[in-house]
Coordinates of C-alpha atoms and ligand atoms in Angstrom, one line a residue:
X1 CA -283.9 -242.6 -78.4
X2 CA -283.6 -239.5 -80.7
X3 CA -279.9 -239.1 -81.7
X4 CA -279.9 -235.4 -82.2
X5 CA -280.4 -234.3 -78.5
X6 CA -277.8 -236.9 -77.4
X7 CA -275.2 -235.6 -79.8
X8 CA -275.9 -232.0 -78.7
X9 CA -275.5 -233.0 -75.0
X10 CA -272.2 -234.7 -75.5
X11 CA -271.0 -231.7 -77.6
X12 CA -272.0 -229.3 -74.8
X13 CA -270.2 -231.5 -72.1
X14 CA -267.0 -231.4 -74.2
X15 CA -267.2 -227.6 -74.7
X16 CA -267.8 -227.0 -71.0
X17 CA -264.9 -229.3 -70.0
X18 CA -262.5 -227.7 -72.5
X19 CA -263.4 -224.2 -71.3
X20 CA -263.1 -225.2 -67.7
X21 CA -259.6 -226.5 -68.4
X22 CA -258.6 -223.3 -70.1
X23 CA -259.9 -221.2 -67.2
X24 CA -258.1 -223.3 -64.6
X25 CA -254.9 -223.4 -66.7
X26 CA -254.7 -219.7 -67.5
X27 CA -256.7 -217.8 -64.9
X28 CA -254.1 -216.7 -62.4
X29 CA -256.9 -216.0 -60.0
X30 CA -257.8 -219.6 -59.7
X31 CA -256.9 -220.8 -56.2
X32 CA -254.2 -223.4 -56.5
X33 CA -254.5 -226.1 -53.8
X34 CA -252.7 -224.6 -50.8
X35 CA -249.0 -225.7 -50.7
X36 CA -248.9 -227.6 -47.5
X37 CA -246.1 -226.0 -45.4
X38 CA -243.3 -228.3 -44.3
X39 CA -244.1 -228.8 -40.6
X40 CA -240.7 -227.7 -39.3
X41 CA -241.0 -224.5 -41.3
X42 CA -244.5 -223.8 -40.1
X43 CA -244.5 -221.3 -37.2
X44 CA -248.0 -222.3 -36.3
X45 CA -247.0 -225.9 -35.8
X46 CA -246.3 -227.2 -32.3
X47 CA -242.7 -226.9 -31.3
X48 CA -242.3 -230.6 -30.6
X49 CA -243.9 -231.4 -34.0
X50 CA -241.4 -229.1 -35.6
X51 CA -238.5 -230.7 -33.8
X52 CA -239.5 -234.2 -34.7
X53 CA -240.3 -233.3 -38.3
X54 CA -236.9 -231.7 -38.8
X55 CA -235.0 -234.4 -36.9
X56 CA -236.6 -237.0 -39.2
X57 CA -235.2 -235.2 -42.2
X58 CA -231.6 -234.8 -41.0
X59 CA -228.7 -237.0 -42.0
X60 CA -226.2 -238.1 -39.3
X61 CA -223.7 -235.4 -40.5
X62 CA -226.4 -232.7 -40.2
X63 CA -227.2 -233.9 -36.7
X64 CA -223.6 -234.0 -35.5
X65 CA -223.0 -230.6 -36.9
X66 CA -225.7 -229.2 -34.6
X67 CA -223.6 -230.3 -31.6
X68 CA -220.6 -228.3 -32.6
X69 CA -219.9 -224.7 -31.5
X70 CA -216.9 -223.0 -33.2
X71 CA -215.2 -219.7 -32.2
X72 CA -215.8 -217.1 -34.8
X73 CA -212.1 -216.4 -35.6
X74 CA -211.6 -220.0 -36.6
X75 CA -214.5 -220.6 -39.0
X76 CA -215.7 -219.2 -42.3
X77 CA -219.2 -218.8 -43.6
X78 CA -218.5 -221.8 -46.0
X79 CA -217.4 -223.9 -43.0
X80 CA -220.7 -223.2 -41.3
X81 CA -222.5 -224.5 -44.4
X82 CA -220.2 -227.4 -45.2
X83 CA -220.2 -228.8 -41.6
X84 CA -223.9 -227.8 -40.8
X85 CA -222.6 -226.1 -37.6
X86 CA -225.2 -225.5 -34.9
X87 CA -223.5 -222.5 -33.2
X88 CA -220.7 -219.9 -33.2
X89 CA -219.4 -217.9 -30.3
X90 CA -217.2 -214.9 -29.9
X91 CA -215.1 -215.4 -26.8
X92 CA -214.2 -212.4 -24.6
X93 CA -212.3 -209.8 -26.7
X94 CA -213.0 -211.5 -30.1
X95 CA -213.8 -208.6 -32.3
X96 CA -215.2 -208.6 -35.9
X97 CA -211.7 -208.0 -37.2
X98 CA -208.8 -209.9 -35.7
X99 CA -207.0 -207.9 -33.0
X100 CA -208.6 -204.6 -34.0
X101 CA -210.5 -203.3 -31.0
X102 CA -211.8 -200.4 -33.0
X103 CA -213.7 -202.9 -35.1
X104 CA -215.9 -203.8 -32.1
X105 CA -218.8 -201.6 -33.2
X106 CA -222.5 -202.5 -33.2
X107 CA -222.6 -202.2 -37.0
X108 CA -219.6 -204.5 -37.7
X109 CA -220.9 -207.0 -35.2
X110 CA -224.3 -207.1 -37.0
X111 CA -222.5 -207.5 -40.3
X112 CA -220.3 -210.3 -39.0
X113 CA -223.1 -212.3 -37.3
X114 CA -225.5 -212.0 -40.2
X115 CA -222.9 -213.2 -42.6
X116 CA -222.3 -216.4 -40.7
X117 CA -226.1 -216.8 -40.4
X118 CA -226.3 -216.8 -44.3
X119 CA -223.9 -219.7 -44.3
X120 CA -226.3 -221.7 -42.0
X121 CA -229.4 -220.7 -44.0
X122 CA -227.7 -221.9 -47.2
X123 CA -227.6 -225.5 -45.9
X124 CA -230.0 -228.1 -47.2
X125 CA -232.4 -227.8 -44.3
X126 CA -231.6 -224.1 -43.5
X127 CA -231.1 -224.6 -39.8
X128 CA -230.1 -221.2 -38.3
X129 CA -227.2 -220.7 -36.0
X130 CA -227.6 -219.9 -32.3
X131 CA -224.9 -217.3 -31.8
X132 CA -223.4 -216.9 -28.3
X133 CA -221.5 -214.2 -26.5
X134 CA -220.5 -213.4 -22.9
X135 CA -222.7 -210.4 -22.3
X136 CA -222.3 -210.6 -18.5
X137 CA -222.8 -207.0 -17.6
X138 CA -224.2 -205.5 -20.8
X139 CA -223.0 -206.4 -24.2
X140 CA -219.5 -205.8 -22.9
X141 CA -217.6 -207.0 -26.0
X142 CA -218.9 -204.0 -28.0
X143 CA -217.7 -200.4 -27.8
X144 CA -220.5 -198.0 -26.9
X145 CA -222.6 -200.6 -25.2
X146 CA -224.1 -199.8 -21.8
X147 CA -221.9 -201.5 -19.2
X148 CA -223.9 -202.3 -16.1
X149 CA -222.4 -203.1 -12.7
X150 CA -220.9 -206.6 -12.4
X151 CA -223.2 -209.0 -10.6
X152 CA -221.6 -208.6 -7.2
X153 CA -222.8 -205.0 -7.3
X154 CA -226.2 -206.1 -8.5
X155 CA -226.4 -208.5 -5.6
X156 CA -225.8 -205.6 -3.2
X157 CA -229.0 -203.8 -4.6
X158 CA -231.3 -206.7 -3.5
X159 CA -233.5 -205.2 -6.2
X160 CA -235.0 -208.1 -8.2
X161 CA -237.1 -205.8 -10.5
X162 CA -234.0 -203.7 -11.3
X163 CA -232.1 -206.9 -12.3
X164 CA -234.9 -207.9 -14.6
X165 CA -234.9 -204.5 -16.3
X166 CA -231.1 -204.7 -16.8
X167 CA -231.7 -208.1 -18.4
X168 CA -234.2 -206.7 -20.8
X169 CA -232.0 -203.8 -21.7
X170 CA -229.0 -206.0 -22.2
X171 CA -231.0 -208.4 -24.4
X172 CA -231.9 -205.5 -26.7
X173 CA -228.3 -204.4 -27.0
X174 CA -227.2 -207.9 -27.7
X175 CA -229.8 -208.5 -30.4
X176 CA -229.2 -205.1 -31.9
X177 CA -225.7 -206.3 -32.8
X178 CA -226.5 -209.8 -34.0
X179 CA -226.1 -212.5 -31.4
X180 CA -229.1 -214.3 -30.0
X181 CA -227.6 -216.0 -26.9
X182 CA -225.8 -214.8 -23.9
X183 CA -223.7 -217.0 -21.6
X184 CA -225.2 -215.3 -18.5
X185 CA -226.1 -215.2 -15.7
X186 CA -223.4 -216.7 -13.6
X187 CA -225.3 -218.2 -10.7
X188 CA -222.4 -219.3 -8.5
X189 CA -222.8 -219.0 -4.8
X190 CA -219.5 -217.3 -3.9
X191 CA -217.9 -218.9 -0.8
X192 CA -214.2 -217.7 -1.0
X193 CA -213.2 -214.3 -2.2
X194 CA -209.8 -215.6 -3.3
X195 CA -211.7 -216.9 -6.4
X196 CA -211.0 -214.8 -9.5
X197 CA -214.7 -215.0 -10.6
X198 CA -216.2 -213.8 -7.3
X199 CA -217.5 -210.6 -9.0
X200 CA -219.3 -212.6 -11.6
X201 CA -221.6 -214.0 -8.9
X202 CA -224.4 -212.2 -7.1
X203 CA -223.1 -213.3 -3.7
X204 CA -222.7 -216.1 -1.1
X205 CA -226.4 -216.8 -0.3
X206 CA -228.1 -219.4 -2.5
X207 CA -231.5 -217.8 -2.2
X208 CA -230.2 -214.4 -3.1
X209 CA -228.3 -215.9 -6.0
X210 CA -231.3 -218.0 -7.1
X211 CA -233.7 -215.0 -7.1
X212 CA -231.3 -212.7 -8.8
X213 CA -230.5 -215.3 -11.4
X214 CA -234.2 -215.8 -12.1
X215 CA -234.7 -212.1 -12.5
X216 CA -231.8 -211.9 -15.0
X217 CA -233.1 -214.9 -16.9
X218 CA -236.6 -213.4 -17.1
X219 CA -235.1 -210.1 -18.4
X220 CA -233.1 -211.9 -21.0
X221 CA -235.7 -214.5 -22.2
X222 CA -239.1 -213.1 -20.9
X223 CA -241.3 -214.7 -18.3
X224 CA -242.7 -217.5 -20.5
X225 CA -241.3 -219.6 -23.2
X226 CA -243.6 -217.9 -25.7
X227 CA -241.8 -214.6 -25.0
X228 CA -238.5 -215.9 -26.2
X229 CA -239.3 -215.5 -29.9
X230 CA -239.7 -211.8 -29.5
X231 CA -237.1 -209.9 -31.4
X232 CA -235.9 -208.2 -28.2
X233 CA -235.2 -211.4 -26.3
X234 CA -232.1 -213.6 -26.1
X235 CA -231.5 -217.2 -24.9
X236 CA -229.9 -217.2 -21.4
X237 CA -227.5 -219.5 -19.8
X238 CA -227.4 -220.6 -16.1
X239 CA -223.7 -221.2 -15.4
X240 CA -221.4 -222.8 -14.4
X241 CA -223.2 -226.0 -13.3
X242 CA -222.9 -226.7 -10.3
X243 CA -221.1 -225.6 -7.1
X244 CA -218.1 -223.8 -8.6
X245 CA -218.0 -221.4 -5.7
X246 CA -217.0 -224.2 -3.3
X247 CA -213.7 -225.2 -4.7
X248 CA -210.8 -225.8 -2.3
X249 CA -209.0 -222.4 -1.7
X250 CA -211.3 -220.6 -4.1
X251 CA -209.2 -222.0 -6.9
X252 CA -210.8 -221.4 -10.3
X253 CA -211.5 -224.7 -12.2
X254 CA -210.3 -226.5 -9.0
X255 CA -211.5 -229.5 -7.1
X256 CA -214.0 -229.7 -4.3
X257 CA -212.8 -232.1 -1.6
X258 CA -214.6 -230.6 1.4
X259 CA -218.0 -231.5 0.2
X260 CA -219.7 -234.5 -1.5
X261 CA -221.9 -234.3 -4.6
X262 CA -225.0 -234.7 -2.3
X263 CA -223.8 -231.8 -0.1
X264 CA -223.2 -229.6 -3.1
X265 CA -226.7 -230.4 -4.5
X266 CA -228.2 -229.7 -1.1
X267 CA -226.5 -226.2 -0.9
X268 CA -227.0 -225.1 -4.5
X269 CA -230.0 -227.0 -5.8
X270 CA -232.4 -224.0 -5.1
X271 CA -230.4 -222.0 -7.7
X272 CA -230.9 -224.5 -10.5
X273 CA -234.4 -225.5 -9.4
X274 CA -235.5 -221.9 -9.8
X275 CA -233.5 -221.3 -13.0
X276 CA -235.1 -224.3 -14.6
X277 CA -238.5 -223.3 -13.4
X278 CA -237.9 -219.8 -14.8
X279 CA -237.4 -221.5 -18.2
X280 CA -233.7 -221.0 -18.7
X281 CA -232.9 -222.6 -22.0
X282 CA -229.2 -223.4 -21.7
X283 CA -226.9 -224.5 -18.8
X284 CA -223.1 -224.3 -19.1
X285 CA -221.2 -227.1 -17.4
X286 CA -218.4 -225.9 -15.1
X287 CA -214.7 -226.6 -15.4
X288 CA -214.4 -227.6 -11.7
X289 CA -214.6 -231.1 -10.3
X290 CA -216.2 -232.6 -7.2
X291 CA -214.1 -235.3 -5.5
X292 CA -211.9 -235.5 -8.5
X293 CA -214.7 -235.9 -11.1
X294 CA -214.9 -233.1 -13.7
X295 CA -218.4 -231.6 -14.0
X296 CA -218.2 -232.2 -17.8
X297 CA -218.1 -235.9 -17.1
X298 CA -220.6 -236.0 -14.3
X299 CA -223.5 -238.0 -15.6
X300 CA -225.2 -238.2 -12.2
X301 CA -225.4 -234.4 -12.0
X302 CA -225.8 -233.3 -15.6
X303 CA -228.3 -236.0 -16.6
X304 CA -229.6 -237.5 -13.3
X305 CA -230.1 -234.3 -11.4
X306 CA -230.4 -231.5 -13.9
X307 CA -232.3 -233.2 -16.7
X308 CA -234.1 -236.1 -15.0
X309 CA -234.8 -234.7 -11.6
X310 CA -235.2 -231.0 -12.4
X311 CA -236.8 -231.7 -15.8
X312 CA -234.4 -229.4 -17.7
X313 CA -235.4 -229.7 -21.4
X314 CA -233.1 -227.1 -22.9
X315 CA -229.5 -228.0 -23.7
X316 CA -226.2 -228.2 -21.9
X317 CA -223.2 -226.5 -23.4
X318 CA -219.6 -227.3 -22.4
X319 CA -217.3 -224.6 -21.4
X320 CA -214.3 -223.5 -23.5
X321 CA -212.5 -226.8 -24.3
X322 CA -213.9 -227.9 -21.0
X323 CA -214.3 -231.5 -22.2
X324 CA -210.6 -231.7 -22.7
X325 CA -210.0 -231.4 -18.9
X326 CA -211.6 -234.8 -18.4
X327 CA -209.2 -237.5 -17.2
X328 CA -211.6 -240.0 -15.6
X329 CA -215.2 -240.9 -16.1
X330 CA -217.9 -241.3 -13.4
X331 CA -216.8 -244.9 -12.9
X332 CA -213.3 -243.9 -12.2
X333 CA -212.0 -245.2 -15.6
X334 CA -209.1 -243.3 -17.1
X335 CA -210.1 -241.1 -20.1
X336 CA -207.5 -239.9 -22.6
X337 CA -207.6 -238.2 -25.9
X338 CA -210.3 -236.0 -27.5
X339 CA -212.4 -238.9 -28.9
X340 CA -212.8 -240.5 -25.4
X341 CA -213.5 -237.0 -23.9
X342 CA -216.2 -236.4 -26.4
X343 CA -217.7 -239.8 -25.8
X344 CA -217.7 -239.4 -22.0
X345 CA -219.0 -235.8 -22.0
X346 CA -221.8 -236.3 -24.5
X347 CA -222.9 -239.6 -22.8
X348 CA -222.8 -237.7 -19.4
X349 CA -225.2 -235.1 -20.7
X350 CA -223.3 -232.4 -22.6
X351 CA -225.4 -231.6 -25.6
X352 CA -223.3 -228.9 -27.4
X353 CA -219.5 -228.9 -27.6
X354 CA -217.7 -225.5 -27.2
X355 CA -214.6 -226.4 -29.2
X356 CA -213.4 -223.0 -30.4
X357 CA -210.6 -223.9 -32.8
X358 CA -210.6 -227.7 -33.1
X359 CA -214.2 -228.0 -34.1
X360 CA -213.4 -229.9 -37.3
X361 CA -211.6 -232.6 -35.3
X362 CA -214.5 -232.6 -32.9
X363 CA -217.0 -233.0 -35.7
X364 CA -215.1 -235.9 -37.3
X365 CA -214.6 -237.8 -34.0
X366 CA -218.2 -237.3 -32.9
X367 CA -219.4 -238.6 -36.2
X368 CA -217.1 -241.6 -35.8
X369 CA -218.5 -242.2 -32.3
X370 CA -222.0 -242.1 -33.6
X371 CA -221.3 -244.4 -36.5
X372 CA -219.6 -246.8 -34.1
X373 CA -222.6 -246.5 -31.7
X374 CA -220.4 -245.3 -28.9
X375 CA -222.7 -242.4 -28.8
X376 CA -226.1 -244.0 -29.6
X377 CA -228.4 -242.5 -32.2
X378 CA -230.9 -242.2 -29.3
X379 CA -228.5 -239.9 -27.4
X380 CA -227.6 -238.0 -30.5
X381 CA -231.3 -237.4 -31.3
X382 CA -231.8 -236.3 -27.7
X383 CA -229.0 -233.7 -27.9
X384 CA -230.1 -232.5 -31.4
X385 CA -233.8 -232.3 -30.3
X386 CA -232.8 -230.1 -27.3
X387 CA -230.8 -227.7 -29.5
X388 CA -233.5 -227.6 -32.2
X389 CA -236.2 -227.0 -29.5
X390 CA -234.4 -223.9 -28.2
X391 CA -233.8 -222.6 -31.8
X392 CA -237.6 -223.0 -32.6
X393 CA -238.6 -221.4 -29.2
X394 CA -236.2 -218.5 -29.9
X395 CA -237.9 -217.9 -33.3
X396 CA -234.6 -218.3 -35.1
X397 CA -236.2 -220.0 -38.1
X398 CA -238.6 -217.0 -38.6
X399 CA -236.1 -214.2 -37.6
X400 CA -232.6 -215.4 -38.1
X401 CA -231.1 -212.0 -38.8
X402 CA -230.5 -208.8 -36.8
X403 CA -233.6 -206.7 -36.3
X404 CA -232.7 -203.1 -37.4
X405 CA -235.4 -201.7 -35.2
X406 CA -233.3 -202.4 -32.1
X407 CA -230.3 -200.3 -33.2
X408 CA -231.5 -197.2 -31.3
X409 CA -231.5 -199.1 -28.0
X410 CA -227.8 -199.8 -28.2
X411 CA -226.1 -197.6 -25.6
X412 CA -229.3 -195.5 -25.3
X413 CA -229.8 -192.8 -22.7
X414 CA -232.6 -194.9 -21.2
X415 CA -230.2 -197.8 -20.6
X416 CA -227.5 -195.5 -19.3
X417 CA -230.0 -194.0 -16.8
X418 CA -230.9 -197.6 -15.7
X419 CA -227.2 -198.4 -15.3
X420 CA -226.7 -195.2 -13.3
X421 CA -229.5 -196.2 -11.0
X422 CA -228.0 -199.6 -10.6
X423 CA -224.7 -198.1 -9.6
X424 CA -226.3 -195.9 -6.9
X425 CA -228.2 -198.9 -5.5
X426 CA -225.2 -201.1 -5.5
X427 CA -223.1 -198.9 -3.2
X428 CA -222.7 -200.3 0.3
X429 CA -221.8 -197.8 3.1
X430 CA -219.5 -199.7 5.6
X431 CA -218.0 -196.8 7.7
X432 CA -219.7 -193.5 8.5
X433 CA -217.9 -191.9 11.4
X434 CA -219.1 -188.9 13.3
X435 CA -216.9 -185.8 12.5
X436 CA -217.6 -182.6 14.4
X437 CA -220.8 -184.2 15.9
X438 CA -222.3 -185.4 12.6
X439 CA -222.0 -188.5 10.4
X440 CA -219.5 -187.6 7.7
X441 CA -221.8 -188.6 4.9
X442 CA -224.5 -186.3 6.1
X443 CA -222.0 -183.4 5.8
X444 CA -220.8 -184.0 2.2
X445 CA -223.6 -182.0 0.5
X446 CA -222.7 -178.9 2.7
X447 CA -219.0 -179.1 2.0
X448 CA -217.5 -176.7 -0.5
X449 CA -214.0 -178.0 -1.3
X450 CA -213.8 -181.6 -2.3
X451 CA -210.4 -183.3 -3.0
X452 CA -210.5 -186.5 -5.1
X453 CA -207.6 -189.0 -5.4
X454 CA -206.8 -192.5 -6.4
X455 CA -206.1 -194.6 -9.5
X456 CA -209.8 -195.8 -9.8
X457 CA -211.4 -192.3 -9.8
X458 CA -210.8 -191.5 -13.4
X459 CA -210.5 -194.8 -15.2
X460 CA -213.4 -196.4 -17.2
X461 CA -211.4 -199.6 -17.5
X462 CA -210.8 -200.0 -13.8
X463 CA -214.4 -199.2 -12.8
X464 CA -215.7 -201.7 -15.4
X465 CA -213.4 -204.6 -14.5
X466 CA -212.9 -207.9 -16.5
X467 CA -215.1 -208.9 -19.4
X468 CA -215.1 -205.4 -20.8
X469 CA -214.2 -204.9 -24.4
X470 CA -211.5 -207.5 -23.9
X471 CA -211.7 -210.8 -21.9
X472 CA -209.4 -209.6 -19.0
X473 CA -210.5 -206.0 -19.2
X474 CA -207.9 -203.3 -19.0
X475 CA -207.2 -199.9 -17.4
X476 CA -207.7 -196.8 -19.3
X477 CA -210.2 -195.1 -21.6
X478 CA -211.4 -198.3 -23.2
X479 CA -215.0 -197.3 -24.0
X480 CA -217.6 -194.6 -23.7
X481 CA -218.8 -193.7 -20.2
X482 CA -218.5 -191.5 -17.2
X483 CA -215.7 -191.9 -14.6
X484 CA -216.4 -191.5 -10.9
X485 CA -214.6 -188.2 -10.7
X486 CA -216.4 -186.9 -13.8
X487 CA -219.7 -187.8 -12.1
X488 CA -218.6 -186.0 -9.0
X489 CA -217.8 -182.9 -10.9
X490 CA -221.1 -183.1 -12.7
X491 CA -223.3 -183.6 -9.7
X492 CA -221.3 -181.4 -7.3
X493 CA -220.9 -178.7 -9.9
X494 CA -221.5 -176.0 -7.4
X495 CA -218.4 -177.0 -5.4
X496 CA -214.6 -176.9 -5.8
X497 CA -213.6 -180.4 -6.9
X498 CA -209.9 -181.1 -7.4
X499 CA -208.5 -184.4 -8.6
X500 CA -205.0 -185.7 -8.2
X501 CA -204.4 -189.4 -8.9
X502 CA -201.6 -189.6 -6.4
X503 CA -203.3 -187.6 -3.6
X504 CA -200.9 -184.6 -3.8
X505 CA -202.4 -181.2 -2.9
X506 CA -205.1 -182.1 -0.4
X507 CA -204.3 -179.4 2.2
X508 CA -207.1 -176.9 2.8
X509 CA -209.9 -179.1 1.4
X510 CA -213.0 -180.2 3.5
X511 CA -212.7 -183.9 2.7
X512 CA -210.6 -186.3 0.6
X513 CA -212.4 -189.0 -1.4
X514 CA -209.9 -191.7 -2.3
X515 CA -211.1 -194.0 -5.0
X516 CA -208.8 -197.1 -5.0
X517 CA -209.1 -200.9 -5.2
X518 CA -208.4 -203.5 -7.9
X519 CA -207.4 -203.4 -11.6
X520 CA -209.2 -205.6 -14.2
X521 CA -208.9 -209.3 -14.3
X522 CA -211.0 -212.3 -15.3
X523 CA -211.2 -216.0 -14.4
X524 CA -208.0 -217.7 -13.1
X525 CA -206.0 -214.5 -13.6
X526 CA -208.1 -213.2 -10.7
X527 CA -207.3 -216.0 -8.3
X528 CA -205.2 -214.6 -5.4
X529 CA -204.0 -215.1 -1.8
X530 CA -203.4 -211.4 -1.4
X531 CA -206.3 -209.0 -1.1
X532 CA -204.4 -206.3 0.8
X533 CA -204.6 -202.8 -0.6
X534 CA -202.1 -202.2 -3.3
X535 CA -198.9 -200.3 -2.5
X536 CA -199.9 -197.5 -4.9
X537 CA -203.2 -197.0 -3.0
X538 CA -201.5 -196.9 0.4
X539 CA -199.1 -194.3 -1.0
X540 CA -202.0 -192.2 -2.3
X541 CA -203.6 -192.2 1.2
X542 CA -200.2 -191.4 2.8
X543 CA -199.6 -188.5 0.5
X544 CA -202.9 -187.0 1.7
X545 CA -202.1 -187.6 5.4
X546 CA -198.6 -186.1 5.0
X547 CA -200.1 -182.8 3.6
X548 CA -203.0 -182.7 6.0
X549 CA -203.1 -184.9 9.2
X550 CA -206.7 -184.0 9.9
X551 CA -208.6 -184.0 6.7
X552 CA -211.4 -186.6 6.8
X553 CA -210.6 -189.4 4.4
X554 CA -213.4 -191.4 2.8
X555 CA -212.3 -194.5 0.8
X556 CA -214.4 -195.6 -2.1
X557 CA -213.3 -199.2 -3.0
X558 CA -213.7 -200.1 -6.7
X559 CA -213.0 -203.8 -6.6
X560 CA -214.6 -207.1 -7.6
X561 CA -214.8 -208.3 -4.0
X562 CA -214.1 -207.4 -0.4
X563 CA -210.4 -206.4 0.2
X564 CA -208.5 -206.6 3.5
X565 CA -208.6 -203.1 5.0
X566 CA -208.5 -204.1 8.7
X567 CA -205.2 -202.4 9.5
X568 CA -205.9 -199.2 7.6
X569 CA -209.5 -198.3 8.1
X570 CA -209.4 -196.8 11.6
X571 CA -207.7 -193.7 10.1
X572 CA -210.6 -193.3 7.6
X573 CA -213.9 -191.5 8.4
X574 CA -215.8 -193.4 5.8
X575 CA -215.7 -196.5 3.6
X576 CA -217.9 -197.4 0.6
X577 CA -217.9 -200.6 -1.4
X578 CA -218.6 -199.5 -5.0
X579 CA -217.7 -202.9 -6.6
X580 CA -217.3 -202.7 -10.4
X581 CA -219.9 -200.0 -11.5
X582 CA -219.3 -200.1 -15.2
X583 CA -219.7 -197.1 -17.6
X584 CA -222.1 -195.0 -15.5
X585 CA -219.8 -193.8 -12.8
X586 CA -222.0 -190.8 -12.0
X587 CA -224.2 -193.1 -10.0
X588 CA -221.6 -192.9 -7.2
X589 CA -221.9 -189.1 -7.0
X590 CA -225.7 -189.3 -7.1
X591 CA -225.5 -190.8 -3.6
X592 CA -222.5 -188.9 -2.3
X593 CA -223.8 -185.4 -3.3
X594 CA -227.3 -186.0 -4.6
X595 CA -230.6 -186.7 -2.9
X596 CA -230.1 -190.5 -3.0
X597 CA -229.2 -192.4 0.2
X598 CA -227.1 -195.6 0.5
X599 CA -229.4 -198.7 0.3
X600 CA -226.9 -201.4 -0.6
X601 CA -226.4 -204.4 1.6
X602 CA -223.3 -206.7 1.5
X603 CA -224.0 -209.8 -0.7
X604 CA -220.9 -211.5 0.8
X605 CA -219.2 -211.6 4.2
X606 CA -216.3 -209.2 4.6
X607 CA -213.4 -210.8 6.5
X608 CA -210.7 -209.2 8.6
X609 CA -208.2 -211.6 7.0
X610 CA -208.0 -214.3 4.3
X611 CA -207.1 -216.9 7.0
X612 CA -210.9 -216.9 7.5
X613 CA -211.2 -219.3 4.5
X614 CA -208.7 -221.8 5.8
X615 CA -210.4 -221.8 9.3
X616 CA -214.0 -222.5 8.3
X617 CA -214.8 -223.8 11.8
X618 CA -213.9 -220.3 13.2
X619 CA -215.1 -218.3 10.2
X620 CA -217.4 -216.1 12.2
X621 CA -214.4 -214.9 14.3
X622 CA -212.9 -213.4 11.2
X623 CA -215.9 -211.3 10.1
X624 CA -215.3 -207.5 9.8
X625 CA -218.7 -206.8 8.2
X626 CA -221.5 -209.3 8.1
X627 CA -223.4 -210.5 5.0
X628 CA -226.4 -208.1 4.7
X629 CA -224.5 -205.2 6.5
X630 CA -224.9 -201.7 5.1
X631 CA -225.5 -198.2 6.7
X632 CA -227.4 -195.2 5.5
X633 CA -226.0 -191.6 5.6
X634 CA -227.6 -190.9 8.9
X635 CA -226.4 -194.1 10.6
X636 CA -223.1 -193.7 12.4
X637 CA -220.5 -196.5 12.3
X638 CA -221.6 -199.0 15.1
Ligands
GLC1 C1 -214.8 -219.0 -20.5 C2 -215.7 -219.0 -19.3 C3 -217.2 -219.0 -19.6 C4 -217.4 -218.3 -20.9 C5 -216.8 -219.2 -22.0 C6 -216.9 -218.5 -23.4 O1 -213.7 -219.7 -20.3 O2 -215.5 -220.0 -18.3 O3 -217.9 -218.4 -18.5 O4 -218.8 -218.3 -21.2 O5 -215.4 -219.4 -21.7 O6 -216.2 -217.3 -23.4

């Protein structure tokens, strides 16, 4: 074989190879083999694949950290990183700066939440926080947010589409300030108005509650799981599971002895069936107990009914130190100490532990329980998988921080208008007497001189109720908004409108509108055995009567529930249930003096006396106004 051509061929091959190496090495344009994305970080991967991939990478400590929710005031950004915390909440009235109400602005909330998120993203696996707040009638912790009517008023509207729109608006205002999770809606069926949380529910009827709960959930989350990752959506919570409205005496966090678990499931299961079907991603366990067993320890209901029977695949969160109320387990064995309470609640089906200040202790004890197999690795992986699933579905890995584009929606005119509409539709007309041959409410627009009185006519705090800026709420000028009398002056601007809080000076006016009722409260602070009108309100009415024995009196009741008015109402020509309207008080005037009519219907029976609740067998004999009752302006009191 001739040597020359062979040598030339070999030489050419070497040259081409060397040149090729040089091109590949130095030609930035040369396509590197695509870096295969880690599955859990790949937004295109299936959620379940992302969950399993991430779970497989996690240490036990990282898994336990995901189960822990701390209160913002008791944790630092470094704690979030060092303990791999899964969640933070701000409880009612927990502002960006300790005890500084003025710090509760959208901007400072955004800064606070994003800072903690940085701590989570700095962990080895970069698992973002799910950050929760009680946005139960708007983003009510934050000054300037649109505060919608509390749920008892929304129940009066019977307007499912309106509730969904309120959920959408609230979700935007929440996300515009950082959090990505709301502990709402409360889907209790309210059975006893002595209960301090009556106003947080939509009413007494399970179907009404279920349908309104679904509408709120759809507004918050969207109508399919794929909507949830949209920047304008938040994770919702169906709470407080299950049957909290049935406690003996309406006692908050109390025991249910009048019904069995089966009966509670039978009465309230529609609520959770529909919430789960609507895709609610979290459920909060209730403080109360059934036949002595705390819901936080009730494996049959949390796991057997909610997860297994209804197929709920989101996660269950405990309530505020709720696990620490456990004293017996579902076998009747005594439970004492935090370690046993953690064990019992997690094994019963609680996936995330709301342990506001003692989260470190909770982390340590939970880790011990797992290492000692008292909480099995299988159960731990189940809880972590549920939490990770919701975080992936909510798009938190792709968008963990506040979206600046939502800032304009916070307290927007559009949302205020929606809230004003909700106020108008929430009003229930209970008494509409004929005066001079005409229903009094048909006459209002033609009257020239309007006298307004009462402690709730000019008080944003009173008309918003609990869970507003602070946990309990408070009287006074606590946030931006329009009071009821400001709304009347705006809408009836062509009339003489005079306001006196004590009802002095009514003589010579065509009508007296007396805006009275309750002052703010929340939870157990609202439990009561006395729903009579307050003395100050009775005195206001008396002052009017003293000056003018004949002036028609219309009472507008701003309260979280029905009040006992049986003895007084005969002297009134009109009675309106306005519930807790929130910041857009002008919605009341839109009906009184505008072209809107009353459309609201009672979401809850209105008793003549609280004895009704201790005489269930004769309850109907105590009814003053039935569930579903509500007049229009032209309908005279029956
Ligand atoms: C409260 C309430 C619950 C709320 C939680 C966080 O005690 O029971 O509705 O979501 O604590 O604030």
